[in-house]
Tab-separated table of C-alpha atoms in Angstrom:
chain	number	residue	atom	x	y	z
A	1021	MET	CA	-33.673	-16.444	-2.511
A	1022	THR	CA	-29.943	-16.366	-3.195
A	1023	ILE	CA	-27.576	-13.855	-1.597
A	1024	ILE	CA	-27.110	-12.050	-4.895
A	1025	GLN	CA	-30.896	-11.720	-5.370
A	1026	PHE	CA	-31.223	-10.302	-1.861
A	1027	LEU	CA	-28.390	-7.828	-2.511
A	1028	GLN	CA	-30.072	-6.863	-5.795
A	1029	ILE	CA	-33.291	-5.980	-3.928
A	1030	LEU	CA	-31.284	-3.763	-1.534
A	1031	HIS	CA	-29.409	-2.288	-4.497
A	1032	ASP	CA	-32.657	-1.400	-6.296
A	1033	SER	CA	-34.318	0.044	-3.208
A	1034	GLU	CA	-34.788	3.784	-2.919
A	1035	PHE	CA	-32.224	4.008	-0.107
A	1036	GLY	CA	-29.607	1.964	-1.944
A	1037	THR	CA	-30.063	3.965	-5.120
A	1038	SER	CA	-29.821	7.346	-3.425
A	1039	VAL	CA	-26.614	6.373	-1.573
A	1040	ARG	CA	-25.061	5.018	-4.756
A	1041	GLU	CA	-25.976	7.997	-6.877
A	1042	SER	CA	-24.987	10.619	-4.340
A	1043	LEU	CA	-21.816	12.381	-5.396
A	1044	TYR	CA	-20.480	12.920	-1.891
A	1045	LEU	CA	-22.231	10.407	0.368
A	1046	PHE	CA	-20.602	7.285	-1.052
A	1047	PRO	CA	-16.971	8.515	-0.815
A	1048	LEU	CA	-17.774	10.024	2.589
A	1049	LEU	CA	-19.097	6.664	3.833
A	1050	GLU	CA	-15.959	4.953	2.493
A	1051	GLY	CA	-13.849	7.490	4.373
A	1052	ILE	CA	-15.755	6.961	7.630
A	1053	HIS	CA	-15.509	3.185	7.074
A	1054	LEU	CA	-11.718	3.595	6.937
A	1055	ILE	CA	-11.522	5.895	9.969
A	1056	GLY	CA	-13.664	3.567	12.103
A	1057	LEU	CA	-11.372	0.752	11.060
A	1058	ALA	CA	-8.320	2.834	11.889
A	1059	LEU	CA	-9.638	3.526	15.388
A	1060	SER	CA	-10.331	-0.119	16.211
A	1061	LEU	CA	-7.566	-1.799	14.256
A	1062	GLY	CA	-4.528	0.021	15.635
A	1063	LEU	CA	-5.625	-0.873	19.153
A	1064	ILE	CA	-6.543	-4.465	18.234
A	1065	ILE	CA	-3.031	-4.912	16.851
A	1066	ALA	CA	-1.524	-3.418	20.012
A	1067	THR	CA	-3.639	-5.798	22.141
A	1068	ASP	CA	-2.702	-8.839	20.016
A	1069	LEU	CA	0.998	-7.993	20.182
A	1070	ARG	CA	0.687	-7.642	23.972
A	1071	LEU	CA	-0.928	-11.104	24.211
A	1072	ILE	CA	1.769	-12.596	22.002
A	1073	GLY	CA	4.310	-10.949	24.309
A	1074	VAL	CA	6.278	-8.668	22.018
A	1075	PHE	CA	4.868	-5.201	22.708
A	1076	LEU	CA	4.017	-3.053	25.781
A	1077	LYS	CA	5.578	-5.775	27.938
A	1078	GLN	CA	5.748	-3.528	31.007
A	1079	VAL	CA	2.010	-2.848	30.881
A	1080	PRO	CA	-0.238	-5.365	32.701
A	1081	VAL	CA	-2.307	-7.236	30.127
A	1082	ASN	CA	-5.656	-6.510	31.809
A	1083	GLU	CA	-4.884	-2.796	31.575
A	1084	VAL	CA	-4.295	-3.140	27.826
A	1085	LEU	CA	-7.497	-5.154	27.380
A	1086	HIS	CA	-9.744	-2.912	29.462
A	1087	ASN	CA	-8.381	0.494	28.483
A	1088	PHE	CA	-8.520	-0.159	24.745
A	1089	ARG	CA	-11.819	-2.036	24.624
A	1090	PRO	CA	-14.232	0.952	24.392
A	1091	TYR	CA	-12.353	2.432	21.405
A	1092	VAL	CA	-12.090	-0.936	19.690
A	1093	LEU	CA	-15.855	-1.450	20.065
A	1094	VAL	CA	-16.818	2.079	18.969
A	1095	GLY	CA	-14.478	1.865	15.963
A	1096	PHE	CA	-15.848	-1.532	15.022
A	1097	LEU	CA	-19.439	-0.278	15.300
A	1098	ILE	CA	-18.661	2.685	12.983
A	1099	THR	CA	-16.993	0.368	10.462
A	1100	PHE	CA	-19.799	-2.199	10.676
A	1101	VAL	CA	-22.636	0.309	10.159
A	1102	THR	CA	-20.941	2.130	7.272
A	1103	GLY	CA	-20.010	-1.250	5.770
A	1104	ILE	CA	-23.658	-2.376	5.807
A	1105	ILE	CA	-24.747	0.877	4.099
A	1106	LEU	CA	-22.026	0.524	1.452
A	1107	LEU	CA	-23.086	-3.071	0.810
A	1108	TRP	CA	-26.717	-1.943	0.645
A	1109	ALA	CA	-25.842	0.455	-2.175
A	1110	GLU	CA	-23.305	-1.607	-4.093
A	1111	GLY	CA	-24.012	-5.177	-2.932
A	1112	PRO	CA	-24.237	-7.187	-6.175
A	1113	ARG	CA	-21.097	-5.603	-7.645
A	1114	ILE	CA	-19.061	-6.026	-4.444
A	1115	TRP	CA	-20.260	-9.610	-3.932
A	1116	GLU	CA	-18.959	-10.562	-7.360
A	1117	ILE	CA	-15.421	-9.498	-6.455
A	1118	PRO	CA	-14.014	-12.872	-5.400
A	1119	VAL	CA	-12.240	-11.672	-2.250
A	1120	PHE	CA	-15.315	-10.142	-0.612
A	1121	PRO	CA	-16.943	-13.365	0.713
A	1122	LEU	CA	-13.494	-14.360	1.992
A	1123	LYS	CA	-13.197	-11.036	3.816
A	1124	LEU	CA	-16.578	-11.649	5.494
A	1125	ALA	CA	-15.462	-15.162	6.480
A	1126	LEU	CA	-12.334	-13.750	8.145
A	1127	ILE	CA	-14.422	-11.195	10.068
A	1128	VAL	CA	-16.525	-14.107	11.367
A	1129	VAL	CA	-13.332	-15.974	12.373
A	1130	ALA	CA	-12.038	-12.862	14.161
A	1131	GLY	CA	-15.409	-12.441	15.900
A	1132	PHE	CA	-15.588	-16.030	17.171
A	1133	ASN	CA	-11.952	-15.837	18.252
A	1134	ALA	CA	-12.661	-12.703	20.314
A	1135	LEU	CA	-15.764	-14.318	21.835
A	1136	TRP	CA	-13.861	-17.508	22.694
A	1137	PHE	CA	-11.037	-15.501	24.255
A	1138	GLU	CA	-13.475	-13.417	26.294
A	1139	LEU	CA	-15.353	-16.463	27.630
A	1140	LYS	CA	-12.283	-18.570	28.361
A	1141	PHE	CA	-9.739	-15.982	29.498
A	1142	GLY	CA	-11.556	-12.651	29.853
A	1143	ARG	CA	-12.644	-13.022	33.477
A	1144	THR	CA	-9.478	-14.608	34.798
A	1145	VAL	CA	-7.083	-12.130	33.218
A	1146	GLN	CA	-6.211	-10.704	36.669
A	1147	VAL	CA	-4.782	-14.125	37.576
A	1148	TRP	CA	-2.970	-15.310	34.439
A	1149	GLY	CA	-1.987	-11.764	33.484
A	1150	GLN	CA	0.448	-11.738	36.441
A	1151	GLN	CA	2.298	-14.847	35.282
A	1152	ALA	CA	5.486	-14.671	33.241
A	1153	GLN	CA	4.084	-17.129	30.695
A	1154	PHE	CA	0.542	-16.549	29.481
A	1155	PRO	CA	-1.658	-19.614	28.832
A	1156	ALA	CA	-1.032	-21.029	25.360
A	1157	GLY	CA	-4.700	-20.433	24.447
A	1158	ALA	CA	-4.475	-16.707	25.213
A	1159	LYS	CA	-1.364	-16.390	23.062
A	1160	LEU	CA	-3.017	-18.372	20.292
A	1161	ALA	CA	-6.024	-16.030	20.397
A	1162	GLY	CA	-3.609	-13.123	19.931
A	1163	TRP	CA	-2.109	-14.760	16.855
A	1164	VAL	CA	-5.497	-15.694	15.367
A	1165	SER	CA	-6.748	-12.140	15.876
A	1166	LEU	CA	-3.599	-10.599	14.380
A	1167	ILE	CA	-3.671	-12.855	11.318
A	1168	SER	CA	-7.405	-12.681	10.672
A	1169	TRP	CA	-7.619	-8.878	11.022
A	1170	SER	CA	-4.563	-8.436	8.794
A	1171	GLY	CA	-6.329	-10.645	6.263
A	1172	VAL	CA	-9.504	-8.559	6.534
A	1173	VAL	CA	-7.570	-5.349	5.820
A	1174	ILE	CA	-5.579	-6.864	2.960
A	1175	LEU	CA	-8.669	-8.325	1.300
A	1176	GLY	CA	-10.605	-5.115	1.980
A	1177	ARG	CA	-7.915	-3.081	0.255
A	1178	LEU	CA	-7.987	-5.461	-2.697
A	1179	ILE	CA	-11.702	-4.784	-3.296
A	1180	PRO	CA	-11.361	-1.314	-4.887
A	1181	TYR	CA	-8.067	-2.441	-6.452
A	1182	LEU	CA	-9.647	-5.426	-8.196
A	1183	GLU	CA	-12.640	-3.279	-9.141
A	1184	ALA	CA	-10.338	-0.787	-10.865
A	1185	THR	CA	-8.315	-3.522	-12.554
A	1186	GLN	CA	-11.479	-5.200	-13.827
A	1187	SER	CA	-12.862	-2.010	-15.284
A	1188	ARG	CA	-9.533	-1.130	-16.879
A	1189	PHE	CA	-9.338	-4.293	-18.929
B	1039	MET	CA	11.114	22.730	-14.956
B	1040	THR	CA	7.448	22.934	-13.949
B	1041	THR	CA	6.018	20.516	-11.416
B	1042	GLU	CA	3.916	18.904	-14.115
B	1043	ALA	CA	6.966	18.358	-16.325
B	1044	PHE	CA	8.754	16.888	-13.320
B	1045	PHE	CA	5.918	14.413	-12.735
B	1046	ASN	CA	5.963	13.438	-16.405
B	1047	GLU	CA	9.709	12.955	-16.142
B	1048	LEU	CA	9.233	10.835	-13.002
B	1049	GLN	CA	6.935	8.532	-14.887
B	1050	THR	CA	9.180	8.088	-17.925
B	1051	ASN	CA	12.569	7.443	-16.300
B	1052	GLN	CA	14.087	3.954	-16.484
B	1053	VAL	CA	13.187	2.894	-12.936
B	1054	SER	CA	9.544	3.902	-13.360
B	1055	LEU	CA	9.285	2.183	-16.711
B	1056	TYR	CA	10.734	-0.955	-15.161
B	1057	ILE	CA	8.206	-0.866	-12.297
B	1058	SER	CA	5.299	-0.342	-14.668
B	1059	GLN	CA	6.331	-3.434	-16.599
B	1060	LEU	CA	5.906	-5.579	-13.493
B	1061	ASN	CA	2.550	-7.297	-13.410
B	1062	ALA	CA	-0.582	-6.323	-11.520
B	1063	PHE	CA	0.442	-8.617	-8.676
B	1064	ALA	CA	3.466	-6.403	-7.906
B	1065	GLY	CA	1.116	-3.412	-7.792
B	1066	ALA	CA	-1.145	-5.184	-5.319
B	1067	VAL	CA	1.851	-6.117	-3.135
B	1068	ALA	CA	2.960	-2.468	-3.053
B	1069	GLN	CA	-0.572	-1.468	-1.969
B	1070	LEU	CA	-0.500	-4.065	0.806
B	1071	PHE	CA	2.836	-2.865	2.172
B	1072	HIS	CA	1.491	0.686	1.998
B	1073	ILE	CA	-1.461	-0.312	4.177
B	1074	LEU	CA	0.736	-2.346	6.526
B	1075	GLY	CA	3.044	0.641	7.037
B	1076	PHE	CA	0.087	2.879	7.704
B	1077	LEU	CA	-1.261	0.403	10.287
B	1078	LEU	CA	2.050	0.472	12.178
B	1079	ILE	CA	2.017	4.282	12.258
B	1080	LEU	CA	-1.622	4.271	13.251
B	1081	THR	CA	-1.140	1.884	16.171
B	1082	ALA	CA	1.619	4.077	17.581
B	1083	VAL	CA	-0.211	7.350	16.975
B	1084	LEU	CA	-3.416	6.107	18.640
B	1085	ILE	CA	-1.701	4.757	21.757
B	1086	VAL	CA	0.253	7.970	22.393
B	1087	ASN	CA	-2.454	10.468	21.466
B	1088	LEU	CA	-5.218	8.729	23.423
B	1089	ARG	CA	-2.908	8.791	26.440
B	1090	LEU	CA	-2.202	12.515	25.941
B	1091	ILE	CA	-5.940	13.205	25.937
B	1092	GLY	CA	-6.282	11.149	29.118
B	1093	PHE	CA	-7.793	8.005	27.568
B	1094	GLY	CA	-6.451	4.555	26.842
B	1095	LEU	CA	-3.432	3.462	28.905
B	1096	ARG	CA	-3.949	6.170	31.509
B	1097	LYS	CA	-1.788	4.517	34.161
B	1098	GLN	CA	1.307	4.377	31.956
B	1099	PRO	CA	3.845	7.225	31.836
B	1100	ILE	CA	3.669	9.287	28.627
B	1101	PRO	CA	7.448	9.131	27.922
B	1102	TYR	CA	7.380	5.302	28.187
B	1103	LEU	CA	4.543	5.001	25.638
B	1104	ALA	CA	6.279	7.459	23.308
B	1105	LYS	CA	9.486	5.447	23.586
B	1106	VAL	CA	8.012	1.998	22.856
B	1107	THR	CA	5.859	3.254	19.968
B	1108	ASN	CA	8.650	5.213	18.275
B	1109	PRO	CA	10.117	2.207	16.397
B	1110	LEU	CA	6.622	1.430	15.031
B	1111	ILE	CA	6.319	4.940	13.592
B	1112	LEU	CA	9.778	4.865	12.034
B	1113	ALA	CA	9.319	1.371	10.554
B	1114	GLY	CA	5.860	2.408	9.297
B	1115	LEU	CA	7.238	5.571	7.650
B	1116	VAL	CA	9.956	3.587	5.861
B	1117	LEU	CA	7.380	1.056	4.607
B	1118	VAL	CA	4.901	3.675	3.336
B	1119	ALA	CA	7.669	5.703	1.684
B	1120	ILE	CA	9.141	2.767	-0.248
B	1121	SER	CA	5.791	1.222	-1.224
B	1122	GLY	CA	4.456	4.715	-1.978
B	1123	LEU	CA	7.248	5.312	-4.489
B	1124	PHE	CA	6.382	2.015	-6.177
B	1125	ILE	CA	2.770	3.147	-6.470
B	1126	LEU	CA	3.539	6.734	-7.533
B	1127	LEU	CA	6.404	6.363	-10.012
B	1128	PRO	CA	4.700	4.342	-12.782
B	1129	SER	CA	1.651	6.676	-12.760
B	1130	ALA	CA	3.118	10.022	-11.683
B	1131	SER	CA	1.393	12.074	-14.381
B	1132	LEU	CA	-1.914	10.453	-13.394
B	1133	TYR	CA	-1.488	11.670	-9.806
B	1134	TYR	CA	-0.322	15.169	-10.736
B	1135	PRO	CA	-3.777	16.631	-11.534
B	1136	ASN	CA	-5.442	14.854	-8.582
B	1137	PRO	CA	-6.324	17.359	-5.821
B	1138	ALA	CA	-6.655	14.597	-3.195
B	1139	PHE	CA	-3.067	13.530	-3.899
B	1140	TRP	CA	-1.763	17.032	-3.158
B	1141	LEU	CA	-3.997	17.420	-0.123
B	1142	LYS	CA	-2.590	14.150	1.227
B	1143	PHE	CA	0.982	15.365	0.873
B	1144	TYR	CA	0.308	18.784	2.410
B	1145	LEU	CA	-1.332	17.052	5.376
B	1146	LEU	CA	1.530	14.546	5.569
B	1147	ALA	CA	4.127	17.335	5.565
B	1148	ALA	CA	2.188	19.125	8.307
B	1149	VAL	CA	1.809	16.032	10.477
B	1150	LEU	CA	5.493	15.110	10.165
B	1151	VAL	CA	6.469	18.598	11.314
B	1152	VAL	CA	3.991	18.363	14.201
B	1153	HIS	CA	5.205	14.871	15.116
B	1154	PHE	CA	8.910	15.685	15.247
B	1155	THR	CA	8.435	19.004	17.072
B	1156	ILE	CA	5.264	19.414	19.140
B	1157	THR	CA	4.533	15.735	19.830
B	1158	ARG	CA	8.204	15.039	20.627
B	1159	LEU	CA	8.340	17.903	23.136
B	1160	VAL	CA	5.004	17.183	24.796
B	1161	THR	CA	5.672	13.441	25.200
B	1162	ARG	CA	9.004	14.080	26.924
B	1163	LYS	CA	7.192	15.205	30.048
B	1164	GLU	CA	5.603	12.924	32.634
B	1165	ASN	CA	2.824	15.432	33.233
B	1166	PRO	CA	2.369	17.975	30.446
B	1167	LYS	CA	-0.298	20.618	31.002
B	1168	PRO	CA	-3.631	18.977	30.048
B	1169	VAL	CA	-4.577	21.788	27.663
B	1170	VAL	CA	-1.256	21.475	25.841
B	1171	ALA	CA	-1.408	17.665	25.761
B	1172	ILE	CA	-5.001	17.591	24.495
B	1173	SER	CA	-4.353	20.244	21.820
B	1174	ALA	CA	-1.246	18.430	20.581
B	1175	ALA	CA	-3.072	15.087	20.474
B	1176	THR	CA	-6.119	16.509	18.690
B	1177	LEU	CA	-3.926	18.199	16.099
B	1178	SER	CA	-1.898	15.043	15.505
B	1179	LEU	CA	-4.965	12.750	15.270
B	1180	THR	CA	-6.831	15.140	12.955
B	1181	LEU	CA	-3.849	15.414	10.607
B	1182	TRP	CA	-3.108	11.653	10.567
B	1183	PHE	CA	-6.744	10.756	9.916
B	1184	GLY	CA	-6.793	13.513	7.289
B	1185	VAL	CA	-3.879	11.831	5.509
B	1186	ALA	CA	-5.788	8.526	5.458
B	1187	PHE	CA	-9.023	10.199	4.313
B	1188	ALA	CA	-7.279	12.129	1.518
B	1189	GLY	CA	-5.378	8.984	0.562
B	1190	ARG	CA	-8.598	7.046	0.138
B	1191	ALA	CA	-10.073	9.947	-1.859
B	1192	ILE	CA	-7.274	9.719	-4.469
B	1193	GLY	CA	-8.903	6.589	-5.877
B	1194	PHE	CA	-12.278	8.301	-6.189
B	1195	LEU	CA	-10.924	11.288	-8.105
B	1196	ASN	CA	-8.714	9.371	-10.530
């Protein structure tokens, strides 16, 4: 079964149909998708900029990591769940917009980057966080996160834009 | 002149006509800068308001966080204003009848007033009264998220 066939089955299901055809639910889910993103993304950017060394320089890096983490995770969970429901309802159409698979790929990159950072640097942050120069790997993780999440947002914004442009012509 | 006539005028002046002749790529770039500006504002707003509620960077002084996030807000506002004009001008009469568009601007006006008065005053103090700090933060967050929500809704109502 191809991805598009699988998405078509979800699309045709009772749940997918009722979400898609609901006048308020679909825009509401889009709105919650955006708000969840807003909650996690602002703090991810702040964390990345701290790792790179350009923002919140007076704040110990472990404080930034630990104090923002719960909100980043909750925001991500909200965005992830609403994103799955939106895809459930509109999967085949969204999948055909060329930037969508690329957006998913960048989310995977961002995810592996966060995991790698956590395993390699997460537990020793108390030690390296005190040093004037952070390890190159920690800085690199900050850059990768910043670039990949920016890409996710840019591509995500292009989805409704390309949809509208396609339907206009 | 009525507001509607003004919006029609906005759309048909030379600058707007020039912008609308640019290709779809220019439109997409304006959208991206609009989002980027909003992200800068958002980062700043979250850091300060979470701290006011007693979450996030709890160990850091409120005035310090307000100070370091201020440039982000100002840069973000400049970006959204310029890119917003690029988005609005070529299609002003399309936005005029859109209720979400007006809601967004009422909320934006409200949040700017709140930001430059209440938030400014509250974040000057090392230890504002918790009830005041939490109320100010809740108001600010609700309004900012409202702007984003209404902004997204514009596309659904067009």
